[in-house]
mmCIF file of N, CA and C in Angstrom:
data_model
loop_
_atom_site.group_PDB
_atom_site.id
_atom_site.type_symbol
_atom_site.label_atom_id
_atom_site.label_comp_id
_atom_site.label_asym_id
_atom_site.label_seq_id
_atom_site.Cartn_x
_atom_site.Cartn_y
_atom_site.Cartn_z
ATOM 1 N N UNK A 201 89.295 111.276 80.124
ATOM 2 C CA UNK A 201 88.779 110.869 81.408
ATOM 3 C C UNK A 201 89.811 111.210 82.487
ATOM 4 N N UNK A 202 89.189 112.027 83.565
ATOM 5 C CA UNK A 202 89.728 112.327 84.851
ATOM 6 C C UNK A 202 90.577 110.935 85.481
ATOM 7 N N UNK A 203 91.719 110.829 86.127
ATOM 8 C CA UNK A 203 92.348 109.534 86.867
ATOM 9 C C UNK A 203 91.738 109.589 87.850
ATOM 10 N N UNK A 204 91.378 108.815 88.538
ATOM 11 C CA UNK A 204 90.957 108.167 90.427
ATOM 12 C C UNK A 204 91.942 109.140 90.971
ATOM 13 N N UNK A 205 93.142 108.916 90.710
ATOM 14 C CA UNK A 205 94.389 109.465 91.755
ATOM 15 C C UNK A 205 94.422 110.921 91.627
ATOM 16 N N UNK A 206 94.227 111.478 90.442
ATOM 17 C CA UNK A 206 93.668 113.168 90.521
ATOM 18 C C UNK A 206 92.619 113.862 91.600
ATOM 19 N N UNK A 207 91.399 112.834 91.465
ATOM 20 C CA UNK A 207 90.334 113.223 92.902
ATOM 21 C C UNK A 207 91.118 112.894 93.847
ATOM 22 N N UNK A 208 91.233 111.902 94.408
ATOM 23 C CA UNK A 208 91.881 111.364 95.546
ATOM 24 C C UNK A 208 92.736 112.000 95.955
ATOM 25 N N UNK A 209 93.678 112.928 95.262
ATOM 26 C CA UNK A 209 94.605 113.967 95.847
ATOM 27 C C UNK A 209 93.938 115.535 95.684
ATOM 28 N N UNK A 210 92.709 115.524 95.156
ATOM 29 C CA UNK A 210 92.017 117.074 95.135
ATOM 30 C C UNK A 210 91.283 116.615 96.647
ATOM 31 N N UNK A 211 90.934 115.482 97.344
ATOM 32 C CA UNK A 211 90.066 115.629 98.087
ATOM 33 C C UNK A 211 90.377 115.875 99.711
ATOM 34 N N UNK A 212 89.722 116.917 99.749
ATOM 35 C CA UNK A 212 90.513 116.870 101.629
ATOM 36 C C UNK A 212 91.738 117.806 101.522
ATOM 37 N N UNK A 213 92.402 118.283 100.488
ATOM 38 C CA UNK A 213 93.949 118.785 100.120
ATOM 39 C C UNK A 213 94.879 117.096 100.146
ATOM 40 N N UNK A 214 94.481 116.533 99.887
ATOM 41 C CA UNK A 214 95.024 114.848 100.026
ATOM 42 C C UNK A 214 95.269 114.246 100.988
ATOM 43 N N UNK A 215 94.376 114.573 101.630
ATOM 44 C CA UNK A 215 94.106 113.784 103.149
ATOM 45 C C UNK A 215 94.111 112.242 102.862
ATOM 46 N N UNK A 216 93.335 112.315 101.973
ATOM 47 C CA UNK A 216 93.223 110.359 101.882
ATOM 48 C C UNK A 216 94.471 110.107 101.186
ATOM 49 N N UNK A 217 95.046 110.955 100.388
ATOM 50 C CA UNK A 217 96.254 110.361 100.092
ATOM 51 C C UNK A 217 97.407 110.335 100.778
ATOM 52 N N UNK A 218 97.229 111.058 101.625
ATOM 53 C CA UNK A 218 98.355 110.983 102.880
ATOM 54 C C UNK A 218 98.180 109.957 104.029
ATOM 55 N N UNK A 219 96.867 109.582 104.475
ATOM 56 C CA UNK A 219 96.512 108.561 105.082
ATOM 57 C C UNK A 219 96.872 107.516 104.443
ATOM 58 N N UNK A 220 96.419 107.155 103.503
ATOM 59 C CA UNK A 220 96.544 105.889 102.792
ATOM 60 C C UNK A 220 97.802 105.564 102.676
ATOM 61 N N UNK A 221 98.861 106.851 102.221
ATOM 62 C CA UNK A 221 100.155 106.190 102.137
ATOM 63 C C UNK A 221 100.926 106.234 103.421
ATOM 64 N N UNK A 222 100.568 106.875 104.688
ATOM 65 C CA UNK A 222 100.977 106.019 105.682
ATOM 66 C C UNK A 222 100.557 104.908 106.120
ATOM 67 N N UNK A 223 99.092 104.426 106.143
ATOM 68 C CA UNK A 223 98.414 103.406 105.913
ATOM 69 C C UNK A 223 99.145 102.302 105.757
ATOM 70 N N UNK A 224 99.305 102.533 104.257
ATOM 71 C CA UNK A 224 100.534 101.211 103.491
ATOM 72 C C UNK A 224 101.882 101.463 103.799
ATOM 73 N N UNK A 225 102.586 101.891 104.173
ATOM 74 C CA UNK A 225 104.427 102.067 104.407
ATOM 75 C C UNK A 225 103.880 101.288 106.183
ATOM 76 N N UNK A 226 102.876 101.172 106.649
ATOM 77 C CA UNK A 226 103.160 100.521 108.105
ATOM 78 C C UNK A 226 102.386 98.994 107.516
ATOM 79 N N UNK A 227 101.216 98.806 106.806
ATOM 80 C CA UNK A 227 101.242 97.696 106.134
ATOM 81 C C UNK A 227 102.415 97.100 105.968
ATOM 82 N N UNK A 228 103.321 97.208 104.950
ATOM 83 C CA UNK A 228 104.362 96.945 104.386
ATOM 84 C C UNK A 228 105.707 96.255 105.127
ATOM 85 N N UNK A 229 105.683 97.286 106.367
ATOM 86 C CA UNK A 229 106.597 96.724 107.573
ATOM 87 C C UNK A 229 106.017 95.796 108.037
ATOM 88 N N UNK A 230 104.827 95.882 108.623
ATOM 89 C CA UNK A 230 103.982 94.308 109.685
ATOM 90 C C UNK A 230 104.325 93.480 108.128
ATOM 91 N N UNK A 231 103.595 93.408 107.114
ATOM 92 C CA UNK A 231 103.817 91.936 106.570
ATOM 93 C C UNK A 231 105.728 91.626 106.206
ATOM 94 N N UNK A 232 106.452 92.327 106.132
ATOM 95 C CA UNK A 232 107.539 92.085 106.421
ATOM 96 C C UNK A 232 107.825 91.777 107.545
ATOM 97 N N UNK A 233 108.073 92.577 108.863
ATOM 98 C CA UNK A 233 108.435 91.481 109.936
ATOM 99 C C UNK A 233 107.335 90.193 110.317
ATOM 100 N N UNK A 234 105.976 90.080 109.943
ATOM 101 C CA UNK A 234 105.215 89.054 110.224
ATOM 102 C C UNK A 234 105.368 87.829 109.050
ATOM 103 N N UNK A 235 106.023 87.847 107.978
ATOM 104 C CA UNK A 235 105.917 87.409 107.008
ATOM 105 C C UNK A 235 104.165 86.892 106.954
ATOM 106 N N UNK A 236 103.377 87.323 106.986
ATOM 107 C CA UNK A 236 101.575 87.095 106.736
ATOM 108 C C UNK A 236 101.167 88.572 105.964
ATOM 109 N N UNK A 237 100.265 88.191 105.638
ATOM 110 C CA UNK A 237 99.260 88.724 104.069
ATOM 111 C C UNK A 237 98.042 89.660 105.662
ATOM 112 N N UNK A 238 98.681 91.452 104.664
ATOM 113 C CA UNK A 238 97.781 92.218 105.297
ATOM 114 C C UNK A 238 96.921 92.990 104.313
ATOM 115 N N UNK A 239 95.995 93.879 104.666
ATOM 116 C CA UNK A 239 94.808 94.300 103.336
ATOM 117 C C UNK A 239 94.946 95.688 104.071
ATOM 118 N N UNK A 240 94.766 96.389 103.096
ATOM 119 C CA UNK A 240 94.436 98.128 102.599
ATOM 120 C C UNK A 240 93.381 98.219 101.732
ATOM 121 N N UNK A 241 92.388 99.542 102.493
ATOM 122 C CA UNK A 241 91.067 99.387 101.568
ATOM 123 C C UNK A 241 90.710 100.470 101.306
ATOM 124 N N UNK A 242 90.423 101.536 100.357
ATOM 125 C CA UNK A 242 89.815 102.588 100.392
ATOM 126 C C UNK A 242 88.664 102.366 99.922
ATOM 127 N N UNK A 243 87.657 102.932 100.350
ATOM 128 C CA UNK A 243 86.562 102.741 100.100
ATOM 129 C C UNK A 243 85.815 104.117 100.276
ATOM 130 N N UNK A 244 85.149 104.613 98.287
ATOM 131 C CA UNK A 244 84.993 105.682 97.688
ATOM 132 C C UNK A 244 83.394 105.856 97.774
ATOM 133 N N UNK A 245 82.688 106.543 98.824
ATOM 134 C CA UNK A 245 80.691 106.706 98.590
ATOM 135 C C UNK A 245 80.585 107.636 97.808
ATOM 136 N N UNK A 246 79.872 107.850 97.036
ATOM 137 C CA UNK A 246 79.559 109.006 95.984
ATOM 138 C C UNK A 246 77.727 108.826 96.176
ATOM 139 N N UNK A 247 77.191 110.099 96.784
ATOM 140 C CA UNK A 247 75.977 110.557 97.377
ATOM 141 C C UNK A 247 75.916 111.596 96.405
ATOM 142 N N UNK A 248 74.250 111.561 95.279
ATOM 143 C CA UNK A 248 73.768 112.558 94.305
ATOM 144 C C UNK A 248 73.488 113.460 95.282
ATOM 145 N N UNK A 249 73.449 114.889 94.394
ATOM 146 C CA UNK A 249 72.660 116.444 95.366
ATOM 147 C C UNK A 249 70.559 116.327 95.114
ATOM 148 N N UNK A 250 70.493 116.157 95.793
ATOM 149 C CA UNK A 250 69.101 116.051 96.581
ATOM 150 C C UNK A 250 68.591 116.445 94.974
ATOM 151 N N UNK A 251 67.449 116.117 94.180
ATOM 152 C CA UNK A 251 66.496 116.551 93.378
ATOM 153 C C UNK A 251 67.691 116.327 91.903
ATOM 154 N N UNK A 252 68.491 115.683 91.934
ATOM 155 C CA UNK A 252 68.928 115.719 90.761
ATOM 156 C C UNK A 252 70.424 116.481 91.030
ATOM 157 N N UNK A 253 71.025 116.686 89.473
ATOM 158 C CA UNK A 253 72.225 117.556 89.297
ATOM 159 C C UNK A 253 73.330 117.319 89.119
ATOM 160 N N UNK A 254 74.665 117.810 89.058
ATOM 161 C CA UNK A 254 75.608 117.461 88.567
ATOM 162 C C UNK A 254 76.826 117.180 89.642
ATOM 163 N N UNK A 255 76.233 118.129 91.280
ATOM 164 C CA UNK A 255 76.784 117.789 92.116
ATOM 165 C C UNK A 255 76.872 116.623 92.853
ATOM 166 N N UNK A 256 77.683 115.992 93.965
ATOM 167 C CA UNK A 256 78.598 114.858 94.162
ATOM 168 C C UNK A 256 78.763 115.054 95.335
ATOM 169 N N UNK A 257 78.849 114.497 96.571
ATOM 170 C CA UNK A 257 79.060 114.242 97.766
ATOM 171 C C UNK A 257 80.153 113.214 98.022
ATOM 172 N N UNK A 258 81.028 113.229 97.656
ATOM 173 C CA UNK A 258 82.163 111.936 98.253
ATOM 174 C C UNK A 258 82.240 111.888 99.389
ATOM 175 N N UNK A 259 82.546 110.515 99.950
ATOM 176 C CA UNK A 259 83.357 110.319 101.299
ATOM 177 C C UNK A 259 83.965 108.861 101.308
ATOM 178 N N UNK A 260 85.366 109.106 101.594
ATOM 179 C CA UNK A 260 86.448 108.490 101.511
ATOM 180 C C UNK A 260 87.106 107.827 102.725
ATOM 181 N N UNK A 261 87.066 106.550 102.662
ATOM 182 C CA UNK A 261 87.848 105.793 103.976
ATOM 183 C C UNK A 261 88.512 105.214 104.051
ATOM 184 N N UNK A 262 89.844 105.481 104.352
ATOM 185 C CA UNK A 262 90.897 103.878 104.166
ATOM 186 C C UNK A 262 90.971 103.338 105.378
ATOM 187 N N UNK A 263 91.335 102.258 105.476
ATOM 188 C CA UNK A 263 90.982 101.501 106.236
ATOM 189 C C UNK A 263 92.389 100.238 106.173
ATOM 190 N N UNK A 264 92.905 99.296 107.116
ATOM 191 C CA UNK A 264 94.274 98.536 107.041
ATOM 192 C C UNK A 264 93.922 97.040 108.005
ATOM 193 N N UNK A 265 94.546 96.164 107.599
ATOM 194 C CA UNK A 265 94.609 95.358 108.384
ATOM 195 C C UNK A 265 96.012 94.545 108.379
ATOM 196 N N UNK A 266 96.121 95.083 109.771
ATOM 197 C CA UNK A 266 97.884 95.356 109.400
ATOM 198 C C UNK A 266 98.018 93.942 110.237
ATOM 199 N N UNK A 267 98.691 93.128 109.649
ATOM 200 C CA UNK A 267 99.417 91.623 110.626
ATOM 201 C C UNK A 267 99.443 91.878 112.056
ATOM 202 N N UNK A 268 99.691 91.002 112.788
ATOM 203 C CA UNK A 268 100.089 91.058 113.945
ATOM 204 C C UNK A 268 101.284 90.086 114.519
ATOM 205 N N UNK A 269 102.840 90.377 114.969
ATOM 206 C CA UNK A 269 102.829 89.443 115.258
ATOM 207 C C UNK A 269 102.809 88.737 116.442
ATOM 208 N N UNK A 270 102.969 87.131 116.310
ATOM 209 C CA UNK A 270 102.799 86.020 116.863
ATOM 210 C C UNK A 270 103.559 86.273 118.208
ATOM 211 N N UNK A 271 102.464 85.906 119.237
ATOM 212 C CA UNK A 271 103.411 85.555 120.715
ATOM 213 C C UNK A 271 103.740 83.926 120.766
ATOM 214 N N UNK A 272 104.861 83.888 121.000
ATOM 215 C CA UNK A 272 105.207 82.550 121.159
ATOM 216 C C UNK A 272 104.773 82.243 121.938
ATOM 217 N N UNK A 273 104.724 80.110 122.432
ATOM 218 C CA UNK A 273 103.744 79.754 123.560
ATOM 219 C C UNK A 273 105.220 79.711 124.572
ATOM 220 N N UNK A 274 104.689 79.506 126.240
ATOM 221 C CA UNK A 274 106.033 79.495 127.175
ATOM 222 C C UNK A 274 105.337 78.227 127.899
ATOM 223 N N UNK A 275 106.143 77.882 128.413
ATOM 224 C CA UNK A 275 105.965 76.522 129.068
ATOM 225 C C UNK A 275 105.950 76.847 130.746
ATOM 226 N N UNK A 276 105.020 76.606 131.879
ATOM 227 C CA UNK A 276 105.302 76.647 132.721
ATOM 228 C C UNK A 276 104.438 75.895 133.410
ATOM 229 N N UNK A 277 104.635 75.309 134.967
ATOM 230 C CA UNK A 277 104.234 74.118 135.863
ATOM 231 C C UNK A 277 103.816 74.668 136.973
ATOM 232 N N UNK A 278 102.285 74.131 137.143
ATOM 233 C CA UNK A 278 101.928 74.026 138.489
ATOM 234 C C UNK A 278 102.068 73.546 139.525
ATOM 235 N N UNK A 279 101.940 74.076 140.443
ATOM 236 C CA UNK A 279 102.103 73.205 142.033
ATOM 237 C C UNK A 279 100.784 73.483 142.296
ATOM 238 N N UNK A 280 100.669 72.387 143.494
ATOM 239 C CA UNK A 280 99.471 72.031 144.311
ATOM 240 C C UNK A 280 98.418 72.988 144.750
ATOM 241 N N UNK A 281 99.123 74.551 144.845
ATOM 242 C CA UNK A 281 98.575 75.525 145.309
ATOM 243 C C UNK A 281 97.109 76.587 143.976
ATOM 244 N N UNK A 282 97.524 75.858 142.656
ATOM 245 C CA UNK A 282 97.151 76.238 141.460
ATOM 246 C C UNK A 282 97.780 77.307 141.284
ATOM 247 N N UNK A 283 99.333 77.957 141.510
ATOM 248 C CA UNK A 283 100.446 79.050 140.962
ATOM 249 C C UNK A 283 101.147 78.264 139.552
ATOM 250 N N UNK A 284 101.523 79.143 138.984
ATOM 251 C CA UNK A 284 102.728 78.842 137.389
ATOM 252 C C UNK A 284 103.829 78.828 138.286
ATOM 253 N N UNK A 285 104.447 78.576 137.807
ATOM 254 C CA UNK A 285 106.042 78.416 137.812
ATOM 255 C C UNK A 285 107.247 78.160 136.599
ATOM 256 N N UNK A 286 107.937 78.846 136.094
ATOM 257 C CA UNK A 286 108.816 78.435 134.642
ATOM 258 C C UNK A 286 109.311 77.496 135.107
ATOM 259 N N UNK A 287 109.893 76.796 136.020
ATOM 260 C CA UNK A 287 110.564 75.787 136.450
ATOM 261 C C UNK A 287 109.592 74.615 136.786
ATOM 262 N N UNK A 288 109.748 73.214 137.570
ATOM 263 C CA UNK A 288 108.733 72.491 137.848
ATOM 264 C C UNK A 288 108.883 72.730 139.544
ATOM 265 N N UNK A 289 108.434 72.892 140.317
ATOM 266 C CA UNK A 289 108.395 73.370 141.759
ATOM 267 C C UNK A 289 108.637 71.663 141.903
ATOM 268 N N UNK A 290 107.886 70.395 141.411
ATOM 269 C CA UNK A 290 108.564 68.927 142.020
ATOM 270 C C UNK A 290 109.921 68.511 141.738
ATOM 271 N N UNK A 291 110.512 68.976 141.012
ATOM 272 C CA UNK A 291 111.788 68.855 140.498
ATOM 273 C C UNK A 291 112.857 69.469 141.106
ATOM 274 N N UNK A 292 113.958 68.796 141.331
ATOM 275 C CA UNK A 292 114.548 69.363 142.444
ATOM 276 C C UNK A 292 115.678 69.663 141.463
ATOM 277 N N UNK A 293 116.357 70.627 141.720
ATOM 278 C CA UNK A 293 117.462 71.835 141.261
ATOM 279 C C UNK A 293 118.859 70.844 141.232
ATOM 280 N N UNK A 294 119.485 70.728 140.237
ATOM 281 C CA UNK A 294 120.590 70.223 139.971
ATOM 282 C C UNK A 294 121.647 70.622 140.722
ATOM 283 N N UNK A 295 122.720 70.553 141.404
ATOM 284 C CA UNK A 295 123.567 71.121 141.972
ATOM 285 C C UNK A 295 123.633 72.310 142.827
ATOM 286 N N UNK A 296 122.424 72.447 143.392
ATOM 287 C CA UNK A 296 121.506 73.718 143.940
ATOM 288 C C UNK A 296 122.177 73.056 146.020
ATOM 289 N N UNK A 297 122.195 71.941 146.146
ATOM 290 C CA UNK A 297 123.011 71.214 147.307
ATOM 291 C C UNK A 297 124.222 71.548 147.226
ATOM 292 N N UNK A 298 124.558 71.223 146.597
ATOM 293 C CA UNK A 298 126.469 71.324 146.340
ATOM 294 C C UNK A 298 126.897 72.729 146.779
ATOM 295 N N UNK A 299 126.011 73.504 145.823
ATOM 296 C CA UNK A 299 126.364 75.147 145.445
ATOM 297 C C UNK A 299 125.899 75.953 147.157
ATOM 298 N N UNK A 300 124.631 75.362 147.952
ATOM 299 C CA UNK A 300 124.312 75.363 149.280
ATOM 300 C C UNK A 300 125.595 75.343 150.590
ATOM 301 N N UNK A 301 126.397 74.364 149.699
ATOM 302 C CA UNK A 301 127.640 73.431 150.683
ATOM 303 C C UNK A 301 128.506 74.540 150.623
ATOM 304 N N UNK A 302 128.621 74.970 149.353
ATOM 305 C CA UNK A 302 129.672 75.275 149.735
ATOM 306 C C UNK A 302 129.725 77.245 149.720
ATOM 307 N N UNK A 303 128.787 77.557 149.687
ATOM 308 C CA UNK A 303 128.472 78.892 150.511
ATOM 309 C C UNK A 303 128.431 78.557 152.245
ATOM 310 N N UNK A 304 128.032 77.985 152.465
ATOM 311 C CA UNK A 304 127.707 77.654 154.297
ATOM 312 C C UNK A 304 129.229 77.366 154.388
ATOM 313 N N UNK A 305 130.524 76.612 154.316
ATOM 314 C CA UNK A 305 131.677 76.253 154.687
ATOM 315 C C UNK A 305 132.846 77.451 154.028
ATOM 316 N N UNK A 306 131.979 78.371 153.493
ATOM 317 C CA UNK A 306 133.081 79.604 152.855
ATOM 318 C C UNK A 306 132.901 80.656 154.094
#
């Protein structure tokens, strides 16, 4: 019996096998830096020749679902106007007076 991986590299000149294994080497990286579970799929149609026969129609698709990762959440505060702000616009600046003082008397 013929191997899977014998067609799969006769088909296309190994198109699907060249896809596929870039496919997976970028799989491989996302679930490494994402540490999360990604999927690789080839998926093999085999279409008979019209009226019978011995001929075969393949078509071959790989396909990936490569992680993504995570945006962290950011924290930021509205004012009255409905704008963000990273800071709280009611909160007044720690030593932001002082540091005022003593630019104006330099």
């Amino acid at each position: 019996m013929k191997p899977i991986t014998d067609v799969l590299r006769e088909y296309r000149n190994g198109r699907a096998v060249d896809s596929a294994t870039l496919d997976f080497a970028e799989l491989i990286r996302a679930v490494d830096l994402t540490n999360k579970a990604g999927e690789l799929t080839i998926t093999i149609k085999v279409k008979p020749e019209k009226g019978g026969g011995s001929q075969k129609t393949l078509g071959i698709a790989v396909k990936s679902k490569v992680p993504k990762v995570d945006i962290p959440e950011a924290v930021f505060f509205s004012d009255a106007e409905g704008n963000l702000h990273r800071s709280d616009p009611q909160q007044r600046e720690m030593f932001k007076e002082a540091a005022e003082a003593r630019v104006g008397s330099a």
